[in-house]
Coordinates of C-alpha atoms in Angstrom, one line a residue:
M1 CA -25.3 12.9 -14.9
L2 CA -21.8 10.9 -15.4
A3 CA -18.4 12.0 -15.2
K4 CA -15.1 10.3 -15.8
L5 CA -11.6 11.1 -14.5
F6 CA -8.2 9.2 -14.7
S7 CA -6.2 8.5 -11.3
Y8 CA -3.4 6.2 -10.2
T9 CA -3.1 3.8 -7.3
L10 CA 0.5 1.8 -6.3
I11 CA 0.9 -2.2 -6.4
G12 CA 4.4 -2.5 -5.0
I13 CA 6.1 0.3 -6.4
D14 CA 4.5 0.4 -9.7
A15 CA 1.7 2.9 -10.6
T16 CA -1.6 1.4 -11.8
P17 CA -4.0 3.5 -14.2
V18 CA -7.5 3.6 -12.1
E19 CA -10.9 5.5 -13.7
V20 CA -12.8 7.1 -11.2
E21 CA -16.4 7.6 -12.6
V22 CA -19.2 9.2 -10.3
D23 CA -22.5 9.4 -11.5
A24 CA -25.3 11.9 -9.8
S25 CA -28.8 10.8 -10.1
F26 CA -31.9 12.3 -8.2
S27 CA -33.2 10.3 -5.2
S28 CA -35.6 11.3 -2.2
M29 CA -32.7 9.9 0.1
P30 CA -29.7 11.1 -0.5
K31 CA -26.8 8.3 -0.4
T32 CA -23.1 7.9 -1.5
V33 CA -21.8 4.3 -2.5
L34 CA -18.6 3.9 -3.1
V35 CA -17.1 0.1 -5.3
G36 CA -14.2 -1.0 -6.8
L37 CA -12.6 -2.7 -4.0
A38 CA -11.8 0.1 -2.3
E39 CA -9.9 -0.4 0.8
A40 CA -10.9 1.0 4.7
A41 CA -8.8 4.7 3.9
V42 CA -9.8 5.1 0.7
K43 CA -14.0 4.3 2.3
E44 CA -13.3 7.1 4.2
S45 CA -12.4 9.6 1.6
T46 CA -16.2 10.2 1.0
H47 CA -16.9 11.9 4.3
R48 CA -13.7 14.1 4.0
V49 CA -14.6 14.6 0.2
E50 CA -18.1 16.1 0.9
R51 CA -16.4 18.4 4.0
A52 CA -14.1 19.4 1.4
I53 CA -16.7 20.4 -1.1
V54 CA -18.8 22.7 1.0
N55 CA -15.7 24.4 2.6
S56 CA -14.7 25.3 -0.5
G57 CA -18.1 27.3 -1.3
Y58 CA -19.9 24.4 -3.1
R59 CA -23.2 22.8 -2.5
R60 CA -23.0 18.8 -1.1
P61 CA -24.9 16.7 -3.5
T62 CA -28.1 15.7 -2.2
D63 CA -28.7 13.3 -4.8
R64 CA -28.1 9.0 -4.3
V65 CA -24.0 8.9 -5.7
V66 CA -22.6 6.3 -6.8
I67 CA -18.5 6.3 -7.3
N68 CA -16.7 3.2 -8.8
L69 CA -12.8 2.7 -9.0
A70 CA -12.4 0.7 -12.4
P71 CA -10.4 -1.6 -12.6
A72 CA -13.3 -3.2 -10.1
D73 CA -10.6 -6.8 -9.5
L74 CA -7.8 -4.6 -8.2
K75 CA -7.5 -3.4 -4.8
K76 CA -7.4 -0.4 -4.7
D77 CA -4.9 1.9 -1.2
A78 CA -4.1 5.0 -1.2
S79 CA -5.5 8.6 0.1
G80 CA -5.0 10.3 -3.7
F81 CA -8.3 9.9 -4.9
D82 CA -9.4 12.2 -2.8
L83 CA -9.3 14.8 -5.8
P84 CA -10.2 13.4 -8.3
I85 CA -13.4 11.8 -6.6
A86 CA -14.7 15.4 -5.6
I87 CA -14.0 16.9 -8.7
G88 CA -16.2 14.4 -10.3
L89 CA -18.8 15.1 -7.8
L90 CA -19.1 18.3 -8.9
I91 CA -19.6 17.8 -12.7
A92 CA -21.5 14.8 -12.1
S93 CA -24.0 17.2 -9.8
G94 CA -23.9 19.9 -12.3
Q95 CA -21.9 22.6 -10.2
V96 CA -18.7 22.5 -12.7
S97 CA -18.5 22.3 -16.2
V98 CA -14.6 21.2 -17.6
D99 CA -13.7 23.5 -20.6
R100 CA -10.1 22.6 -20.5
P101 CA -9.4 20.0 -23.1
G102 CA -7.0 17.0 -23.0
N103 CA -6.6 14.1 -21.5
F104 CA -5.5 14.6 -17.8
A105 CA -4.5 12.4 -14.5
L106 CA -5.5 14.1 -11.2
V107 CA -3.9 12.7 -7.5
G108 CA -4.1 14.1 -4.1
E109 CA -5.5 13.9 -1.0
L110 CA -7.7 16.8 0.6
A111 CA -8.1 18.4 3.9
L112 CA -11.5 19.3 5.3
T113 CA -10.4 22.8 4.1
G114 CA -10.5 21.8 0.8
E115 CA -6.4 22.2 0.6
T116 CA -4.5 19.6 -0.8
R117 CA -2.2 17.2 1.5
P118 CA 1.0 15.3 -0.6
V119 CA 0.4 11.7 -1.0
K120 CA 2.9 8.6 -1.7
G121 CA 4.7 7.0 -5.0
I122 CA 4.4 10.3 -7.0
L123 CA 7.5 9.6 -9.4
S124 CA 6.0 6.2 -9.9
M125 CA 2.5 7.8 -10.6
A126 CA 4.4 10.8 -12.9
L127 CA 6.4 7.8 -15.0
Q128 CA 2.9 5.8 -15.8
A129 CA 1.3 9.2 -17.0
V130 CA 4.4 9.3 -19.4
A131 CA 4.0 5.7 -20.9
E132 CA 0.4 6.4 -21.0
G133 CA 0.6 9.8 -23.0
R134 CA -1.6 12.0 -20.6
D135 CA -1.2 15.6 -21.4
G136 CA -0.6 16.8 -17.8
L137 CA -1.1 15.7 -14.6
L138 CA -2.3 17.4 -11.4
V139 CA -0.9 17.1 -8.3
P140 CA -0.7 18.2 -4.5
T141 CA 2.0 21.4 -4.7
A142 CA 3.9 20.0 -2.1
N143 CA 4.7 16.9 -4.5
A144 CA 4.9 19.1 -8.0
S145 CA 8.6 19.2 -7.6
E146 CA 9.2 15.5 -7.4
A147 CA 7.2 15.1 -10.6
A148 CA 8.3 17.2 -12.0
V149 CA 11.3 15.4 -12.6
V150 CA 10.2 13.0 -15.4
E151 CA 10.5 14.4 -19.2
G152 CA 7.5 14.5 -21.4
L153 CA 5.2 15.4 -19.3
N154 CA 3.3 18.4 -17.6
V155 CA 2.9 19.1 -14.4
Y156 CA 0.7 21.0 -12.7
P157 CA 1.1 22.1 -9.0
V158 CA -2.9 22.6 -7.1
G159 CA -2.9 23.9 -3.4
S160 CA -6.5 23.5 -3.3
L161 CA -9.7 21.9 -4.8
A162 CA -11.1 25.5 -6.1
E163 CA -7.3 25.8 -7.8
A164 CA -8.5 22.5 -9.6
V165 CA -11.1 23.3 -10.9
G166 CA -10.4 26.9 -11.7
F167 CA -7.6 25.0 -13.7
L168 CA -9.7 22.2 -15.0
S169 CA -12.8 24.7 -16.1
G170 CA -10.2 27.2 -18.2
Q171 CA -10.7 30.1 -15.6
V172 CA -7.4 29.6 -13.9
D173 CA -4.0 29.8 -16.1
R174 CA -1.4 28.1 -14.5
D175 CA 2.4 27.1 -16.2
P176 CA 3.7 23.4 -15.6
E177 CA 6.0 23.0 -12.7
S178 CA 9.8 23.2 -14.3
V179 CA 12.7 21.7 -12.2
D180 CA 16.5 22.1 -12.7
L181 CA 18.3 18.8 -12.7
D182 CA 21.9 19.7 -12.3
E183 CA 21.0 22.3 -9.5
V184 CA 18.9 19.6 -7.4
F185 CA 22.1 17.5 -7.8
A186 CA 24.0 20.2 -7.2
Q187 CA 22.4 21.1 -4.1
N188 CA 21.6 17.8 -2.3
S189 CA 24.8 15.3 -3.3
H190 CA 27.2 16.9 -0.6
T191 CA 28.0 14.9 2.4
E192 CA 29.5 15.3 5.5
E193 CA 31.7 11.9 5.7
D194 CA 35.2 11.7 4.3
F195 CA 37.9 9.0 4.1
V196 CA 40.3 11.5 5.4
D197 CA 39.0 11.1 8.7
V198 CA 39.9 7.6 9.0
K199 CA 43.6 6.9 10.3
G200 CA 45.7 3.5 9.5
Q201 CA 43.5 0.3 8.5
D202 CA 45.3 0.9 5.0
Y203 CA 44.4 -2.9 4.1
A204 CA 41.0 -2.4 5.0
K205 CA 40.7 1.0 3.1
R206 CA 42.4 -0.6 -0.2
A207 CA 39.3 -3.5 0.4
L208 CA 37.3 -0.8 0.1
L209 CA 38.6 0.7 -3.0
I210 CA 38.4 -2.5 -4.9
A211 CA 34.6 -3.0 -3.7
A212 CA 33.6 -0.1 -5.0
S213 CA 35.2 -0.3 -8.2
G214 CA 34.0 -3.6 -9.2
S215 CA 30.6 -3.6 -6.8
H216 CA 32.2 -6.2 -4.3
N217 CA 31.0 -7.7 -1.2
L218 CA 32.6 -7.6 1.8
L219 CA 33.0 -8.3 5.2
M220 CA 35.2 -7.0 7.8
I221 CA 35.9 -8.8 11.2
G222 CA 37.9 -7.4 13.8
P223 CA 37.6 -6.6 17.6
P224 CA 34.8 -3.4 18.5
G225 CA 35.9 0.0 18.1
T226 CA 38.4 -0.9 15.2
G227 CA 36.6 1.6 12.6
K228 CA 34.6 -0.8 10.8
T229 CA 31.2 1.5 10.5
L230 CA 33.2 4.2 10.2
L231 CA 35.1 2.8 7.1
A232 CA 31.7 1.2 6.0
K233 CA 29.9 4.6 6.0
R234 CA 32.2 6.0 4.1
L235 CA 31.9 3.8 0.7
P236 CA 29.4 5.7 -0.6
T237 CA 31.1 8.6 -0.8
I238 CA 34.0 6.7 -3.1
L239 CA 31.6 5.4 -5.3
P240 CA 30.3 7.1 -8.4
P241 CA 27.8 9.7 -8.3
L242 CA 24.2 8.8 -9.4
T243 CA 23.3 9.1 -12.6
P244 CA 19.6 10.6 -13.4
A245 CA 18.8 7.2 -14.7
E246 CA 19.7 5.5 -11.6
S247 CA 18.7 8.5 -9.1
L248 CA 15.2 8.1 -11.0
E249 CA 14.9 4.3 -9.8
T250 CA 16.1 4.8 -6.8
T251 CA 13.8 7.9 -5.7
R252 CA 10.8 5.5 -6.9
I253 CA 10.9 3.2 -4.2
Y254 CA 11.7 6.0 -1.4
S255 CA 8.7 8.2 -2.6
V256 CA 6.6 4.9 -2.5
M257 CA 7.6 4.9 1.3
G258 CA 7.3 8.2 2.1
L259 CA 11.1 8.6 2.8
L260 CA 11.7 11.4 1.1
R261 CA 12.3 15.1 2.5
P262 CA 9.2 17.3 1.8
G263 CA 10.9 19.6 -1.5
Q264 CA 13.3 17.1 -2.5
A265 CA 13.2 16.0 -5.9
L266 CA 15.5 13.3 -6.6
M267 CA 17.7 11.5 -4.3
A268 CA 21.4 12.7 -5.4
V269 CA 23.6 11.0 -2.8
R270 CA 23.8 7.0 -3.0
P271 CA 21.6 5.4 -0.2
F272 CA 23.6 4.0 2.3
R273 CA 21.2 1.7 5.1
P274 CA 22.3 -0.2 8.1
P275 CA 19.3 -1.8 9.3
H276 CA 19.3 -3.5 13.2
H277 CA 20.0 -6.7 14.0
S278 CA 16.4 -6.9 14.9
V279 CA 14.8 -6.6 11.5
S280 CA 12.6 -9.4 10.3
D281 CA 12.6 -10.9 6.9
A282 CA 9.9 -8.7 5.6
G283 CA 12.0 -5.7 6.6
L284 CA 15.1 -6.7 5.3
V285 CA 13.7 -8.2 2.3
G286 CA 10.6 -7.0 1.4
G287 CA 7.0 -8.5 2.0
G288 CA 3.4 -7.9 4.0
S289 CA 0.2 -7.5 2.2
P290 CA 0.5 -5.7 -0.3
P291 CA 4.0 -6.0 -0.6
Q292 CA 6.5 -3.3 0.6
P293 CA 10.0 -2.7 -0.6
G294 CA 12.2 -3.7 2.3
E295 CA 15.8 -2.5 3.4
I296 CA 17.5 -4.2 0.1
S297 CA 15.7 -2.1 -2.3
L298 CA 16.2 0.7 0.2
A299 CA 19.7 0.6 -0.4
H300 CA 19.4 0.1 -4.1
K301 CA 22.1 1.3 -5.7
G302 CA 23.7 2.0 -2.9
V303 CA 25.8 0.4 0.3
L304 CA 23.2 -2.0 2.6
F305 CA 25.4 -2.4 5.6
L306 CA 24.9 -5.2 8.5
D307 CA 26.9 -4.8 11.6
E308 CA 26.9 -7.4 14.2
M309 CA 26.3 -9.6 10.9
P310 CA 26.0 -12.8 13.4
E311 CA 23.4 -11.1 15.5
F312 CA 20.9 -11.3 12.8
N313 CA 18.8 -14.6 12.5
R314 CA 20.2 -17.0 10.4
K315 CA 16.8 -17.4 8.4
T316 CA 16.7 -13.6 7.7
L317 CA 20.3 -13.5 6.2
E318 CA 19.7 -16.7 4.3
V319 CA 16.7 -14.4 2.4
L320 CA 19.6 -12.8 1.1
R321 CA 21.4 -15.5 -1.2
Q322 CA 18.6 -14.7 -4.2
P323 CA 18.9 -10.9 -4.2
L324 CA 22.8 -11.0 -4.1
E325 CA 22.9 -13.0 -7.3
E326 CA 20.0 -11.4 -8.9
G327 CA 20.3 -7.9 -8.4
R328 CA 16.8 -7.9 -7.6
V329 CA 13.7 -9.5 -5.5
T330 CA 10.5 -11.0 -6.3
I331 CA 7.8 -11.4 -3.4
S332 CA 4.5 -13.6 -4.2
R333 CA 1.5 -13.9 -3.3
A334 CA -1.4 -15.5 -4.0
L335 CA -3.0 -12.9 -6.5
R336 CA 0.0 -11.5 -8.0
S337 CA 4.1 -11.7 -7.9
S338 CA 5.9 -8.3 -7.2
T339 CA 9.3 -7.3 -8.1
F340 CA 12.0 -5.1 -6.1
P341 CA 15.1 -4.1 -7.5
A342 CA 17.9 -4.2 -5.4
D343 CA 20.7 -4.0 -7.1
F344 CA 23.2 -3.1 -3.9
I345 CA 26.8 -3.8 -2.1
L346 CA 26.7 -5.3 0.6
V347 CA 29.4 -4.4 3.5
A348 CA 29.1 -6.7 6.9
A349 CA 31.0 -6.4 10.0
M350 CA 31.0 -8.9 12.7
N351 CA 33.7 -9.4 15.8
P352 CA 35.9 -12.7 15.7
C353 CA 33.9 -14.2 18.5
P354 CA 31.1 -13.4 20.8
C355 CA 33.2 -10.9 23.5
G356 CA 35.1 -9.6 19.8
Y357 CA 38.7 -10.1 21.5
R358 CA 39.6 -12.8 20.2
S359 CA 42.6 -11.0 17.9
D360 CA 43.2 -8.0 19.5
P361 CA 46.6 -8.9 21.3
R362 CA 45.5 -6.2 24.0
R363 CA 42.8 -8.0 25.7
A364 CA 42.0 -11.9 26.0
C365 CA 39.2 -13.5 24.6
S366 CA 36.9 -15.0 27.4
C367 CA 35.2 -17.7 24.3
S368 CA 35.5 -21.3 24.8
P369 CA 35.7 -23.2 21.7
P370 CA 32.4 -24.5 21.4
Q371 CA 30.7 -20.5 21.9
V372 CA 33.1 -19.1 19.2
E373 CA 32.1 -21.9 16.8
K374 CA 28.1 -21.9 17.6
Y375 CA 28.4 -17.5 17.0
L376 CA 30.7 -18.2 13.8
S377 CA 28.0 -20.8 12.4
K378 CA 25.4 -18.5 12.4
I379 CA 26.6 -17.2 8.9
S380 CA 26.2 -19.9 6.6
G381 CA 29.2 -21.3 4.2
P382 CA 26.7 -20.6 0.9
L383 CA 26.0 -16.9 2.2
L384 CA 29.9 -16.8 2.6
D385 CA 30.8 -17.3 -0.8
R386 CA 28.9 -14.5 -1.7
I387 CA 31.2 -12.2 -0.2
D388 CA 33.7 -11.3 -2.8
L389 CA 36.4 -10.0 0.1
H390 CA 37.3 -10.6 3.4
V391 CA 39.1 -8.4 5.6
E392 CA 40.4 -8.3 8.9
V393 CA 40.2 -4.8 10.7
P394 CA 42.6 -5.4 14.0
A395 CA 43.0 -2.7 16.6
V396 CA 45.0 0.9 15.5
P397 CA 47.9 1.4 18.3
F398 CA 47.9 4.4 20.0
T399 CA 51.0 6.0 18.1
Q400 CA 48.9 5.3 14.8
L401 CA 46.1 7.2 15.9
S402 CA 48.2 10.5 17.2
E403 CA 50.8 10.5 14.9
M404 CA 49.7 9.2 11.4
P405 CA 49.1 12.1 8.7
P406 CA 45.4 12.1 7.6
G407 CA 44.9 9.5 4.9
P408 CA 43.5 10.1 1.5
P409 CA 40.6 11.7 1.1
S410 CA 37.3 10.4 -0.8
S411 CA 37.6 12.7 -4.0
E412 CA 41.0 11.1 -4.7
L413 CA 40.0 7.3 -3.7
R414 CA 36.6 8.4 -5.9
A415 CA 39.1 9.2 -9.4
Q416 CA 40.5 5.6 -9.2
V417 CA 37.3 4.0 -8.8
L418 CA 36.1 6.1 -12.0
A419 CA 39.0 5.1 -13.8
A420 CA 38.5 1.5 -13.0
R421 CA 34.6 1.5 -13.8
E422 CA 35.5 3.3 -17.1
R423 CA 37.7 0.3 -18.1
Q424 CA 35.0 -2.3 -17.5
A425 CA 32.1 0.0 -19.0
R426 CA 34.4 0.1 -22.4
R427 CA 35.3 -3.7 -21.7
F428 CA 31.7 -4.9 -21.7
G429 CA 30.1 -2.3 -24.3
S430 CA 32.6 -3.6 -27.0
S431 CA 31.0 -7.2 -26.0
Q432 CA 27.4 -6.6 -26.6
P433 CA 26.1 -9.9 -27.8
H434 CA 26.7 -11.0 -24.7
H435 CA 26.7 -7.5 -22.7
H436 CA 23.2 -8.5 -21.0
G437 CA 23.3 -5.3 -19.1
T438 CA 26.6 -5.5 -16.7
T439 CA 28.7 -3.0 -16.8
V440 CA 31.0 -3.9 -13.4
N441 CA 33.5 -7.0 -12.7
G442 CA 31.1 -8.0 -9.5
R443 CA 28.1 -8.9 -11.8
M444 CA 29.7 -10.9 -14.5
T445 CA 28.5 -13.8 -15.7
P446 CA 30.5 -17.2 -15.7
R447 CA 30.6 -16.6 -19.2
Q448 CA 31.7 -13.7 -19.0
V449 CA 34.2 -14.4 -16.7
R450 CA 35.7 -17.1 -18.8
T451 CA 35.9 -14.5 -21.3
F452 CA 37.6 -11.4 -19.6
C453 CA 39.4 -13.5 -17.0
K454 CA 42.0 -15.6 -19.1
L455 CA 44.9 -16.2 -16.9
K456 CA 48.6 -17.3 -18.1
P457 CA 49.6 -20.8 -16.7
D458 CA 52.2 -18.4 -13.6
A459 CA 49.0 -17.3 -12.3
Q460 CA 46.8 -19.9 -13.6
N461 CA 49.3 -22.1 -11.1
I462 CA 49.0 -19.5 -7.7
L463 CA 45.0 -20.0 -8.7
K464 CA 45.1 -23.8 -8.6
A465 CA 47.3 -24.2 -5.4
A466 CA 44.9 -21.4 -3.5
M467 CA 41.5 -23.5 -4.7
E468 CA 43.4 -26.8 -2.7
E469 CA 44.9 -25.8 -0.4
L470 CA 42.0 -23.5 0.8
G471 CA 39.0 -25.6 -0.3
L472 CA 37.4 -23.1 -2.6
S473 CA 34.0 -24.0 -3.9
A474 CA 33.7 -23.3 -7.9
R475 CA 31.6 -19.8 -7.1
A476 CA 34.5 -18.7 -5.1
H477 CA 36.6 -19.7 -7.9
D478 CA 34.6 -16.8 -10.1
K479 CA 34.6 -14.8 -6.7
V480 CA 38.2 -14.5 -7.3
L481 CA 38.7 -14.5 -10.7
R482 CA 35.9 -11.2 -10.4
V483 CA 38.6 -9.7 -7.6
A484 CA 41.2 -10.7 -9.7
R485 CA 40.3 -8.9 -12.5
T486 CA 38.8 -5.8 -10.8
I487 CA 42.9 -5.4 -9.1
A488 CA 44.1 -5.1 -12.7
D489 CA 41.8 -2.9 -13.6
L490 CA 42.6 -0.3 -10.5
E491 CA 46.4 -0.6 -11.9
G492 CA 45.4 -0.1 -15.4
S493 CA 46.3 -3.4 -16.8
D494 CA 44.4 -5.7 -19.2
E495 CA 45.9 -8.8 -18.2
I496 CA 45.2 -10.3 -14.6
L497 CA 48.8 -10.9 -13.6
P498 CA 49.9 -13.3 -10.9
Q499 CA 50.2 -10.5 -8.1
H500 CA 46.7 -9.6 -9.2
I501 CA 45.5 -13.3 -8.3
A502 CA 47.9 -13.6 -4.8
E503 CA 46.0 -10.4 -3.6
A504 CA 42.4 -11.5 -4.6
V505 CA 43.2 -14.8 -2.6
G506 CA 44.3 -13.0 0.2
Y507 CA 40.8 -11.6 0.4
R508 CA 39.3 -15.0 0.6
S509 CA 41.9 -16.3 3.1
L510 CA 39.9 -15.2 6.2
D511 CA 37.1 -17.2 6.1
R512 CA 39.0 -20.6 6.3
S513 CA 41.4 -19.2 9.3
V514 CA 38.7 -18.2 11.0
W515 CA 36.0 -20.6 10.4
I516 CA 38.7 -23.2 11.3

């Protein structure tokens, strides 16, 4: 007898449909064969499935069994085929008849006892099931809330093989899982960090406010212990809250990597990823075989923080250049290429020299000019050009630390960011033919820069003088205009005024003064 069921495998962060065909035919020598380009973990599943069937009270098939995972040319690497294979075996051996109508898909790993175990990437599978128009998706109980956030799909949690059989044969009735998205966001959107903890550093705070308002990249330079990491960690707290669509995009990546907490349905807080400087190219941008997302994709819609930037391998830093421009990364292999989203704000921090005290008035720097030059040359000019704001973070005097009142809370700064973002959304929304999905100043195309960043002669003169004096590239010229546009939006101005250009240029001059 032949049984046919539907399941999914993951390629990168996308789910691909797989047909699970199980054929049992009489043979004097019982043998189970698994075909269809299955990886080792899938091949081993036949032993798990046999014991799960026996321990669930069913009979182990004593026939010749052929299990085919189609399409045959697609590599299958997941443990989620246990449940469809087990049910296929029971149907093919005549032990179970499926009465419940409907084209259900099944995913789940089985324990030897027959209980279900969670699998990675359920969210992508649920999205694919909706795209295919499936009636329902059977998933392990631990994955149910994650899959149920997808609208237009009935998700049925099953705790064991016996439960799944009972449901499909119509003996057990069960309601689909439901999730209250508002409640999920309310419960998980609280963070401990707040800008109220940071004393002093008003210049750096202003730069972070601009970075959050226009989605600009930022580099902080200063001696050790001045609060660079403290400031960077608080940037997500002033970014706009995640929208449900952004949350789905980000959660999908975390789901595939198995990084969601048990029972966590969605990411409600923007991600903050601080990779260590020993990270490899593949660890940072993604890679491997099959390709997996890297840190820049885990920071999608959030913040990627590179502390001690010159300590990173120069080659590793250079691979950031394309994702910073495009908001995604494509990893090509011989058979197929995978594209992962990587729309993040880059925040980098570094010391001004190897010992860290070159700009500190209280400590003498012990580095020679060649050492400083070698240290700074690890960050290339093209990468620096892609960072919009360069800010010096000086040491805070003791009197400021002890006597200064607390700074403005994150909620106050976030209100300013939201107002500036609203202005940007209205502006780009009204230019629909040239829209291309841009919603923030930091992602403007060169054509949009020419359209929305027109300058009066007095502002134009300031920019021209700065270009000549600092030797800025054409890319840096556009960056200055984008930052000036954001500063104007923060102040509620439709026009870019001379003071906006002057402030934006101030955030570019540091790379020239330090890199001399």
